């Protein structure tokens, strides 16, 4: 037998070493990963995304609108319609919005003059009616007024010459850009400004005057008129000239066609181009 004492597993200082399992790793970095349990799989990202899409579609379709949402949608539609109408109205008045102050004053003055002319005409008709009603010799007064009316209608029909204050408008068109529609627009603007008698070159303008664009130029009532185009207009010069110079009016339109418009006021304009009186084919006086 050996005289050595039995091994007790103590440390040199006499303490017992800590117990550890035979299979326990000595440090965490040496630990083996735990194998997954049988039949268990990790989360599938594609499956989760698919479930999210299904939930989103289920929330959005079919749409569920409450009564409050429908009212708000209706109010928004009405508001949008109002904005569209306002934008269109603003676009239509764009020419005046960009006009200068003096141009706006001129336009307002022209409107006031038109109103004044209508009021004067109304007063004249009222005066004629009063004279007929109060005259001792109503037959003589009626004849007098009829003769005055005949002279006025003769001026309008172009069968008699006329003279009075007005303007002379000369349109110089060296490049031939002015066509029949531009001359018609000029005539309409003058009529709207209160022109009472108009003559273009040698053609008297009446109610049924028409313009055509021919191969050789402009024709008025079938008569060819050559350049320059000269308008002799009887009316109030203070109304006629501003009407041609309003923003976007006759003068600016002619300038875009490389033509010029010269306006001269005068206290005596003679319109002497005449038209033969036309006898109606079927209409007869009922008196």
Short mmCIF file of C-alpha atoms in Angstrom, two decimals:
data_model
loop_
_atom_site.label_atom_id
_atom_site.label_comp_id
_atom_site.label_asym_id
_atom_site.label_seq_id
_atom_site.Cartn_x
_atom_site.Cartn_y
_atom_site.Cartn_z
CA UNK A 1 0.00 0.00 0.00
CA UNK A 2 1.14 3.47 -0.73
CA UNK A 3 1.70 5.94 2.04
CA UNK A 4 0.20 8.81 -0.06
CA UNK A 5 -3.09 10.19 1.20
CA UNK A 6 -6.15 9.70 -1.01
CA UNK A 7 -7.00 12.40 -3.46
CA UNK A 8 -9.81 14.52 -2.13
CA UNK A 9 -10.09 17.01 -5.00
CA UNK A 10 -9.29 19.98 -2.80
CA UNK A 11 -7.41 22.98 -3.99
CA UNK A 12 -4.05 23.78 -2.59
CA UNK A 13 -5.64 26.27 -0.18
CA UNK A 14 -7.87 23.55 1.17
CA UNK A 15 -11.19 24.59 -0.42
CA UNK A 16 -13.36 22.43 -2.56
CA UNK A 17 -13.56 23.38 -6.26
CA UNK A 18 -16.98 24.45 -7.63
CA UNK A 19 -19.03 21.69 -9.10
CA UNK A 20 -19.95 21.83 -12.79
CA UNK A 21 -21.70 19.56 -15.09
CA UNK A 22 -19.50 17.48 -17.36
CA UNK A 23 -21.25 18.85 -20.47
CA UNK A 24 -21.38 22.53 -19.33
CA UNK A 25 -19.20 24.76 -21.46
CA UNK A 26 -16.49 26.64 -19.66
CA UNK A 27 -17.40 30.02 -21.32
CA UNK A 28 -20.34 31.57 -23.23
CA UNK A 29 -18.42 31.83 -26.48
CA UNK A 30 -18.01 28.10 -26.52
CA UNK A 31 -21.73 27.46 -26.07
CA UNK A 32 -23.36 25.53 -28.94
CA UNK A 33 -26.55 26.95 -30.44
CA UNK A 34 -29.73 25.26 -29.43
CA UNK A 35 -31.25 23.41 -32.37
CA UNK A 36 -34.80 24.46 -33.28
CA UNK A 37 -37.56 22.28 -32.13
CA UNK A 38 -38.95 19.81 -34.57
CA UNK A 39 -41.79 21.22 -36.75
CA UNK A 40 -41.19 24.90 -35.73
CA UNK A 41 -40.28 27.54 -38.41
CA UNK A 42 -39.27 31.21 -38.10
CA UNK A 43 -41.64 34.09 -39.16
CA UNK A 44 -42.26 34.37 -42.92
CA UNK A 45 -41.85 38.06 -44.08
CA UNK A 46 -43.78 37.50 -47.28
CA UNK A 47 -46.71 36.01 -45.41
CA UNK A 48 -46.86 39.00 -43.03
CA UNK A 49 -46.82 41.50 -45.95
CA UNK A 50 -49.62 39.62 -47.70
CA UNK A 51 -51.74 39.69 -44.54
CA UNK A 52 -51.14 43.46 -44.24
CA UNK A 53 -52.30 44.06 -47.82
CA UNK A 54 -55.44 42.05 -47.25
CA UNK A 55 -56.26 44.01 -44.11
CA UNK A 56 -55.66 47.33 -45.93
CA UNK A 57 -57.91 46.35 -48.85
CA UNK A 58 -60.59 45.18 -46.47
CA UNK A 59 -60.50 48.56 -44.75
CA UNK A 60 -60.68 50.56 -47.99
CA UNK A 61 -63.13 48.55 -50.09
CA UNK A 62 -66.02 48.64 -50.27
CA UNK A 63 -65.97 52.34 -49.33
CA UNK A 64 -68.01 53.29 -46.32
CA UNK A 65 -69.04 56.97 -46.38
CA UNK A 66 -70.86 58.52 -43.51
CA UNK A 67 -73.46 61.25 -43.84
CA UNK A 68 -71.00 63.89 -42.66
CA UNK A 69 -68.48 62.85 -45.31
CA UNK A 70 -71.12 63.09 -48.04
CA UNK A 71 -72.07 66.61 -46.92
CA UNK A 72 -68.43 67.68 -46.91
CA UNK A 73 -67.94 66.25 -50.42
CA UNK A 74 -71.00 68.12 -51.69
CA UNK A 75 -69.77 71.39 -50.17
CA UNK A 76 -66.36 70.92 -51.76
CA UNK A 77 -67.96 70.32 -55.16
CA UNK A 78 -70.02 73.51 -54.87
CA UNK A 79 -66.93 75.44 -53.79
CA UNK A 80 -64.97 74.12 -56.76
CA UNK A 81 -67.72 75.15 -59.16
CA UNK A 82 -67.77 78.65 -57.69
CA UNK A 83 -64.00 78.97 -58.04
CA UNK A 84 -64.17 77.84 -61.68
CA UNK A 85 -66.87 80.42 -62.46
CA UNK A 86 -64.86 83.14 -60.73
CA UNK A 87 -61.72 82.25 -62.68
CA UNK A 88 -63.63 82.32 -65.95
CA UNK A 89 -65.18 85.70 -65.13
CA UNK A 90 -61.77 87.08 -64.21
CA UNK A 91 -60.35 85.79 -67.50
CA UNK A 92 -63.16 87.43 -69.47
CA UNK A 93 -62.40 90.78 -67.82
CA UNK A 94 -58.66 90.46 -68.25
CA UNK A 95 -58.46 93.25 -70.83
CA UNK A 96 -60.04 95.75 -68.46
CA UNK A 97 -58.03 94.57 -65.46
CA UNK A 98 -54.84 95.46 -67.29
CA UNK A 99 -56.12 98.79 -68.56
CA UNK A 100 -54.66 102.07 -67.41
CA UNK A 101 -56.60 104.44 -65.19
CA UNK A 102 -57.15 106.96 -67.98
CA UNK A 103 -58.50 104.19 -70.24
CA UNK A 104 -60.98 103.10 -67.58
CA UNK A 105 -62.09 106.70 -67.11
CA UNK A 106 -62.59 106.99 -70.86
CA UNK A 107 -64.71 103.83 -70.95
CA UNK A 108 -66.89 105.05 -68.09
CA UNK A 109 -67.30 108.40 -69.82
CA UNK A 110 -68.41 106.65 -73.00
CA UNK A 111 -71.01 104.64 -71.08
CA UNK A 112 -72.29 107.81 -69.44
CA UNK A 113 -72.57 109.48 -72.85
CA UNK A 114 -74.57 106.57 -74.23
CA UNK A 115 -76.93 106.78 -71.28
CA UNK A 116 -77.28 110.52 -71.83
CA UNK A 117 -78.13 110.02 -75.51
CA UNK A 118 -80.84 107.53 -74.68
CA UNK A 119 -82.30 109.87 -72.10
CA UNK A 120 -82.27 112.76 -74.60
CA UNK A 121 -84.05 110.60 -77.16
CA UNK A 122 -86.66 109.64 -74.59
CA UNK A 123 -87.23 113.30 -73.68
CA UNK A 124 -87.60 114.19 -77.35
CA UNK A 125 -90.24 111.53 -77.89
CA UNK A 126 -92.08 112.62 -74.75
CA UNK A 127 -92.02 116.22 -76.01
CA UNK A 128 -93.47 115.20 -79.37
CA UNK A 129 -96.25 113.31 -77.67
CA UNK A 130 -97.05 116.29 -75.45
CA UNK A 131 -97.15 118.64 -78.44
CA UNK A 132 -99.55 116.35 -80.25
CA UNK A 133 -101.79 116.09 -77.21
CA UNK A 134 -101.85 119.84 -76.39
CA UNK A 135 -101.75 121.39 -79.87
CA UNK A 136 -104.89 123.20 -81.01
CA UNK A 137 -104.33 121.97 -84.54
CA UNK A 138 -103.29 118.40 -84.04
CA UNK A 139 -103.37 117.65 -87.77
CA UNK A 140 -100.82 120.39 -88.56
CA UNK A 141 -98.59 119.32 -85.68
CA UNK A 142 -98.75 115.72 -86.78
CA UNK A 143 -97.76 116.72 -90.32
CA UNK A 144 -94.82 118.74 -89.00
CA UNK A 145 -93.55 115.87 -86.92
CA UNK A 146 -94.03 113.48 -89.82
CA UNK A 147 -91.88 115.65 -92.07
CA UNK A 148 -89.17 115.84 -89.43
CA UNK A 149 -89.31 112.09 -89.01
CA UNK A 150 -89.11 111.64 -92.76
CA UNK A 151 -85.91 113.72 -92.90
CA UNK A 152 -84.40 111.67 -90.09
CA UNK A 153 -85.29 108.41 -91.77
CA UNK A 154 -83.85 109.72 -95.04
CA UNK A 155 -80.51 110.26 -93.29
CA UNK A 156 -80.63 106.77 -91.83
CA UNK A 157 -81.66 105.25 -95.16
CA UNK A 158 -78.94 107.14 -97.00
CA UNK A 159 -81.31 108.80 -99.46
CA UNK A 160 -80.46 112.37 -98.39
CA UNK A 161 -77.16 114.07 -97.62
CA UNK A 162 -76.28 114.97 -94.05
CA UNK A 163 -73.82 117.18 -92.26
CA UNK A 164 -72.86 117.81 -88.66
CA UNK A 165 -70.06 117.35 -86.13
CA UNK A 166 -68.12 114.13 -86.14
CA UNK A 167 -64.80 112.55 -87.03
CA UNK A 168 -62.83 111.41 -90.04
CA UNK A 169 -61.13 108.05 -89.56
CA UNK A 170 -58.42 107.15 -92.06
CA UNK A 171 -57.08 103.59 -92.05
CA UNK A 172 -53.74 103.25 -93.84
CA UNK A 173 -53.01 99.64 -94.75
CA UNK A 174 -49.72 99.46 -96.67
CA UNK A 175 -49.35 95.70 -96.23
CA UNK A 176 -52.93 94.74 -97.10
CA UNK A 177 -53.58 93.08 -93.73
CA UNK A 178 -56.93 94.76 -93.11
CA UNK A 179 -59.79 92.60 -94.33
CA UNK A 180 -63.56 92.91 -94.47
CA UNK A 181 -64.15 91.65 -90.91
CA UNK A 182 -61.86 94.34 -89.46
CA UNK A 183 -63.78 97.07 -91.29
CA UNK A 184 -67.06 95.60 -90.09
CA UNK A 185 -65.82 95.63 -86.49
CA UNK A 186 -64.84 99.28 -86.91
CA UNK A 187 -68.31 100.12 -88.23
CA UNK A 188 -70.02 98.31 -85.35
CA UNK A 189 -67.89 100.16 -82.81
CA UNK A 190 -68.81 103.51 -84.35
CA UNK A 191 -72.50 102.63 -84.36
CA UNK A 192 -72.33 101.60 -80.71
CA UNK A 193 -70.72 104.98 -79.93
CA UNK A 194 -73.68 106.85 -81.41
CA UNK A 195 -72.77 107.40 -85.08
CA UNK A 196 -75.79 108.73 -87.00
CA UNK A 197 -74.47 108.80 -90.57
CA UNK A 198 -71.43 107.00 -92.01
CA UNK A 199 -69.74 107.00 -95.37
CA UNK A 200 -66.77 104.76 -96.27
CA UNK A 201 -64.89 106.11 -99.27
CA UNK A 202 -67.74 106.60 -101.77
CA UNK A 203 -70.22 104.14 -100.26
CA UNK A 204 -73.01 105.25 -97.93
CA UNK A 205 -73.46 102.92 -95.00
CA UNK A 206 -77.03 101.99 -94.04
CA UNK A 207 -78.72 99.38 -91.87
CA UNK A 208 -78.39 96.55 -94.40
CA UNK A 209 -74.81 97.29 -95.48
CA UNK A 210 -72.67 94.18 -95.84
CA UNK A 211 -68.93 93.52 -96.26
CA UNK A 212 -67.30 90.78 -98.32
CA UNK A 213 -63.71 89.77 -98.87
CA UNK A 214 -63.08 89.41 -102.59
CA UNK A 215 -60.07 88.29 -104.56
CA UNK A 216 -59.15 91.90 -105.30
CA UNK A 217 -59.86 93.30 -101.82
CA UNK A 218 -62.80 94.46 -99.74
CA UNK A 219 -66.28 94.98 -101.20
CA UNK A 220 -68.98 97.02 -99.45
CA UNK A 221 -72.49 96.36 -100.74
CA UNK A 222 -70.85 94.85 -103.82
CA UNK A 223 -68.70 97.96 -104.50
CA UNK A 224 -64.93 97.60 -104.34
CA UNK A 225 -63.23 100.04 -101.98
CA UNK A 226 -59.52 100.74 -102.21
CA UNK A 227 -56.95 101.71 -99.61
CA UNK A 228 -56.76 103.88 -97.62
CA UNK A 229 -60.19 103.40 -96.08
CA UNK A 230 -61.74 106.74 -95.10
CA UNK A 231 -64.68 106.78 -92.69
CA UNK A 232 -66.72 110.00 -92.52
CA UNK A 233 -68.80 109.75 -89.40
CA UNK A 234 -71.41 112.19 -88.04
CA UNK A 235 -71.95 112.05 -84.31
CA UNK A 236 -70.59 113.38 -81.05
CA UNK A 237 -66.78 113.51 -81.47
CA UNK A 238 -66.29 113.17 -77.73
CA UNK A 239 -68.01 109.79 -77.90
CA UNK A 240 -66.69 108.52 -81.24
CA UNK A 241 -62.96 108.99 -80.81
CA UNK A 242 -62.63 107.39 -77.33
CA UNK A 243 -64.64 104.40 -78.53
CA UNK A 244 -61.94 103.63 -81.09
CA UNK A 245 -59.09 103.93 -78.57
CA UNK A 246 -60.34 101.70 -75.77
CA UNK A 247 -57.97 98.86 -74.75
CA UNK A 248 -58.33 96.00 -77.19
CA UNK A 249 -60.44 98.17 -79.48
CA UNK A 250 -60.23 99.17 -83.12
CA UNK A 251 -56.95 101.08 -83.02
CA UNK A 252 -55.02 98.36 -81.19
CA UNK A 253 -56.48 95.66 -83.44
CA UNK A 254 -55.42 97.53 -86.56
CA UNK A 255 -51.93 98.02 -85.17
CA UNK A 256 -51.60 94.25 -84.81
CA UNK A 257 -52.38 94.00 -88.54
CA UNK A 258 -49.59 96.52 -89.27
CA UNK A 259 -52.09 99.24 -90.13
CA UNK A 260 -52.53 102.71 -88.68
CA UNK A 261 -55.68 104.62 -87.77
CA UNK A 262 -55.76 108.42 -87.77
CA UNK A 263 -58.73 110.16 -86.16
CA UNK A 264 -59.49 113.84 -86.76
CA UNK A 265 -62.35 115.64 -85.02
CA UNK A 266 -64.38 118.23 -86.88
CA UNK A 267 -67.43 120.37 -86.30
CA UNK A 268 -68.60 119.87 -89.86
CA UNK A 269 -68.53 116.47 -91.52
CA UNK A 270 -70.37 116.14 -94.83
CA UNK A 271 -71.80 112.77 -95.78
CA UNK A 272 -73.00 113.15 -99.36
CA UNK A 273 -72.84 109.67 -100.84
CA UNK A 274 -76.46 108.73 -101.60
CA UNK A 275 -78.34 105.54 -102.13
CA UNK A 276 -81.36 105.34 -104.43
CA UNK A 277 -84.63 105.01 -102.56
CA UNK A 278 -85.86 101.46 -102.51
CA UNK A 279 -89.54 100.86 -103.02
CA UNK A 280 -90.76 97.82 -101.13
CA UNK A 281 -92.15 95.06 -103.30
CA UNK A 282 -94.98 93.98 -101.03
CA UNK A 283 -95.29 96.31 -98.02
CA UNK A 284 -97.79 99.16 -98.32
CA UNK A 285 -98.89 101.85 -95.91
CA UNK A 286 -101.91 100.93 -93.84
CA UNK A 287 -103.12 104.55 -93.66
#
